[in-house]
Short mmCIF file of N, CA and C in Angstrom, two decimals:
data_model
loop_
_atom_site.label_atom_id
_atom_site.label_comp_id
_atom_site.label_asym_id
_atom_site.label_seq_id
_atom_site.Cartn_x
_atom_site.Cartn_y
_atom_site.Cartn_z
N MET A 1 48.70 12.46 48.61
CA MET A 1 47.74 13.51 48.26
C MET A 1 46.34 12.93 48.12
N ALA A 2 45.40 13.79 48.31
CA ALA A 2 44.01 13.36 48.23
C ALA A 2 43.61 13.07 46.78
N ASP A 3 42.65 12.19 46.62
CA ASP A 3 42.14 11.89 45.29
C ASP A 3 41.43 13.11 44.72
N ASN A 4 41.55 13.28 43.41
CA ASN A 4 40.87 14.35 42.69
C ASN A 4 41.29 15.74 43.16
N TYR A 5 42.49 15.87 43.67
CA TYR A 5 42.96 17.17 44.15
C TYR A 5 43.01 18.19 43.00
N LEU A 6 43.60 17.80 41.90
CA LEU A 6 43.72 18.72 40.77
C LEU A 6 42.34 19.09 40.20
N GLU A 7 41.45 18.13 40.16
CA GLU A 7 40.11 18.41 39.65
C GLU A 7 39.38 19.41 40.54
N ARG A 8 39.51 19.24 41.86
CA ARG A 8 38.87 20.19 42.78
C ARG A 8 39.47 21.58 42.65
N GLN A 9 40.79 21.64 42.52
CA GLN A 9 41.43 22.95 42.38
C GLN A 9 40.97 23.63 41.08
N ARG A 10 40.82 22.85 40.03
CA ARG A 10 40.36 23.39 38.75
C ARG A 10 38.93 23.92 38.88
N GLU A 11 38.07 23.18 39.58
CA GLU A 11 36.69 23.63 39.80
C GLU A 11 36.65 24.93 40.58
N ILE A 12 37.46 25.02 41.63
CA ILE A 12 37.53 26.24 42.43
C ILE A 12 37.99 27.40 41.56
N TYR A 13 39.01 27.15 40.74
CA TYR A 13 39.53 28.18 39.84
C TYR A 13 38.45 28.65 38.87
N GLU A 14 37.74 27.71 38.27
CA GLU A 14 36.70 28.06 37.30
C GLU A 14 35.58 28.88 37.95
N LYS A 15 35.19 28.52 39.18
CA LYS A 15 34.15 29.28 39.88
C LYS A 15 34.61 30.70 40.17
N ARG A 16 35.85 30.84 40.64
CA ARG A 16 36.38 32.16 40.94
C ARG A 16 36.51 33.00 39.67
N LYS A 17 36.92 32.36 38.59
CA LYS A 17 37.07 33.06 37.31
C LYS A 17 35.71 33.55 36.82
N ALA A 18 34.69 32.70 36.89
CA ALA A 18 33.34 33.08 36.46
C ALA A 18 32.82 34.23 37.31
N GLN A 19 33.07 34.17 38.60
CA GLN A 19 32.64 35.23 39.51
C GLN A 19 33.33 36.55 39.15
N TRP A 20 34.61 36.49 38.85
CA TRP A 20 35.37 37.68 38.49
C TRP A 20 34.87 38.26 37.17
N LEU A 21 34.58 37.39 36.21
CA LEU A 21 34.09 37.86 34.91
C LEU A 21 32.72 38.52 35.06
N ARG A 22 31.84 37.92 35.88
CA ARG A 22 30.52 38.53 36.11
C ARG A 22 30.68 39.90 36.75
N LYS A 23 31.58 40.01 37.70
CA LYS A 23 31.81 41.28 38.38
C LYS A 23 32.39 42.32 37.42
N SER A 24 33.31 41.92 36.58
CA SER A 24 33.96 42.87 35.68
C SER A 24 33.01 43.37 34.60
N LYS A 25 32.02 42.59 34.26
CA LYS A 25 31.06 43.03 33.24
C LYS A 25 30.13 44.11 33.75
N HIS A 26 30.02 44.28 35.06
CA HIS A 26 29.12 45.27 35.63
C HIS A 26 29.78 46.63 35.81
N LEU A 27 31.04 46.74 35.44
CA LEU A 27 31.71 48.02 35.55
C LEU A 27 31.17 48.97 34.49
N PRO A 28 31.03 50.24 34.83
CA PRO A 28 30.52 51.19 33.84
C PRO A 28 31.51 51.32 32.68
N LYS A 29 30.99 51.33 31.49
CA LYS A 29 31.83 51.46 30.31
C LYS A 29 32.05 52.94 30.02
N LEU A 30 33.24 53.28 29.61
CA LEU A 30 33.52 54.65 29.23
C LEU A 30 32.96 54.88 27.84
N SER A 31 32.08 55.84 27.72
CA SER A 31 31.48 56.12 26.43
C SER A 31 31.60 57.61 26.14
N GLN A 32 31.58 57.93 24.88
CA GLN A 32 31.66 59.32 24.48
C GLN A 32 30.28 59.95 24.59
N LYS A 33 30.25 61.16 25.10
CA LYS A 33 28.98 61.87 25.17
C LYS A 33 28.64 62.40 23.79
N PRO A 34 27.35 62.41 23.43
CA PRO A 34 26.97 62.93 22.11
C PRO A 34 27.29 64.43 22.05
N GLN A 35 27.83 64.83 20.92
CA GLN A 35 28.19 66.24 20.76
C GLN A 35 26.95 67.04 20.42
N LYS A 36 26.84 68.20 21.05
CA LYS A 36 25.72 69.08 20.75
C LYS A 36 26.02 69.83 19.45
N PRO A 37 25.00 70.08 18.65
CA PRO A 37 25.23 70.86 17.43
C PRO A 37 25.56 72.31 17.78
N ASP A 38 26.30 72.98 16.90
CA ASP A 38 26.68 74.37 17.15
C ASP A 38 25.44 75.26 17.21
N ASP A 39 24.45 74.96 16.37
CA ASP A 39 23.23 75.78 16.32
C ASP A 39 22.17 75.07 17.18
N GLU A 40 21.71 75.71 18.25
CA GLU A 40 20.72 75.11 19.13
C GLU A 40 19.36 74.97 18.45
N ALA A 41 19.09 75.69 17.35
CA ALA A 41 17.79 75.64 16.68
C ALA A 41 17.61 74.30 15.94
N LEU A 42 18.67 73.59 15.69
CA LEU A 42 18.55 72.34 14.93
C LEU A 42 17.93 71.31 15.75
#
């Protein structure tokens, strides 16, 4: 086997993981819409 094989695989894994985390953080978050008051005059 090549030297530093495990280290290279770990680096590739870490890069892919960071890329996935960055992508997942850009997903729209589900949030509750503010409720309107019953009386519109308020």
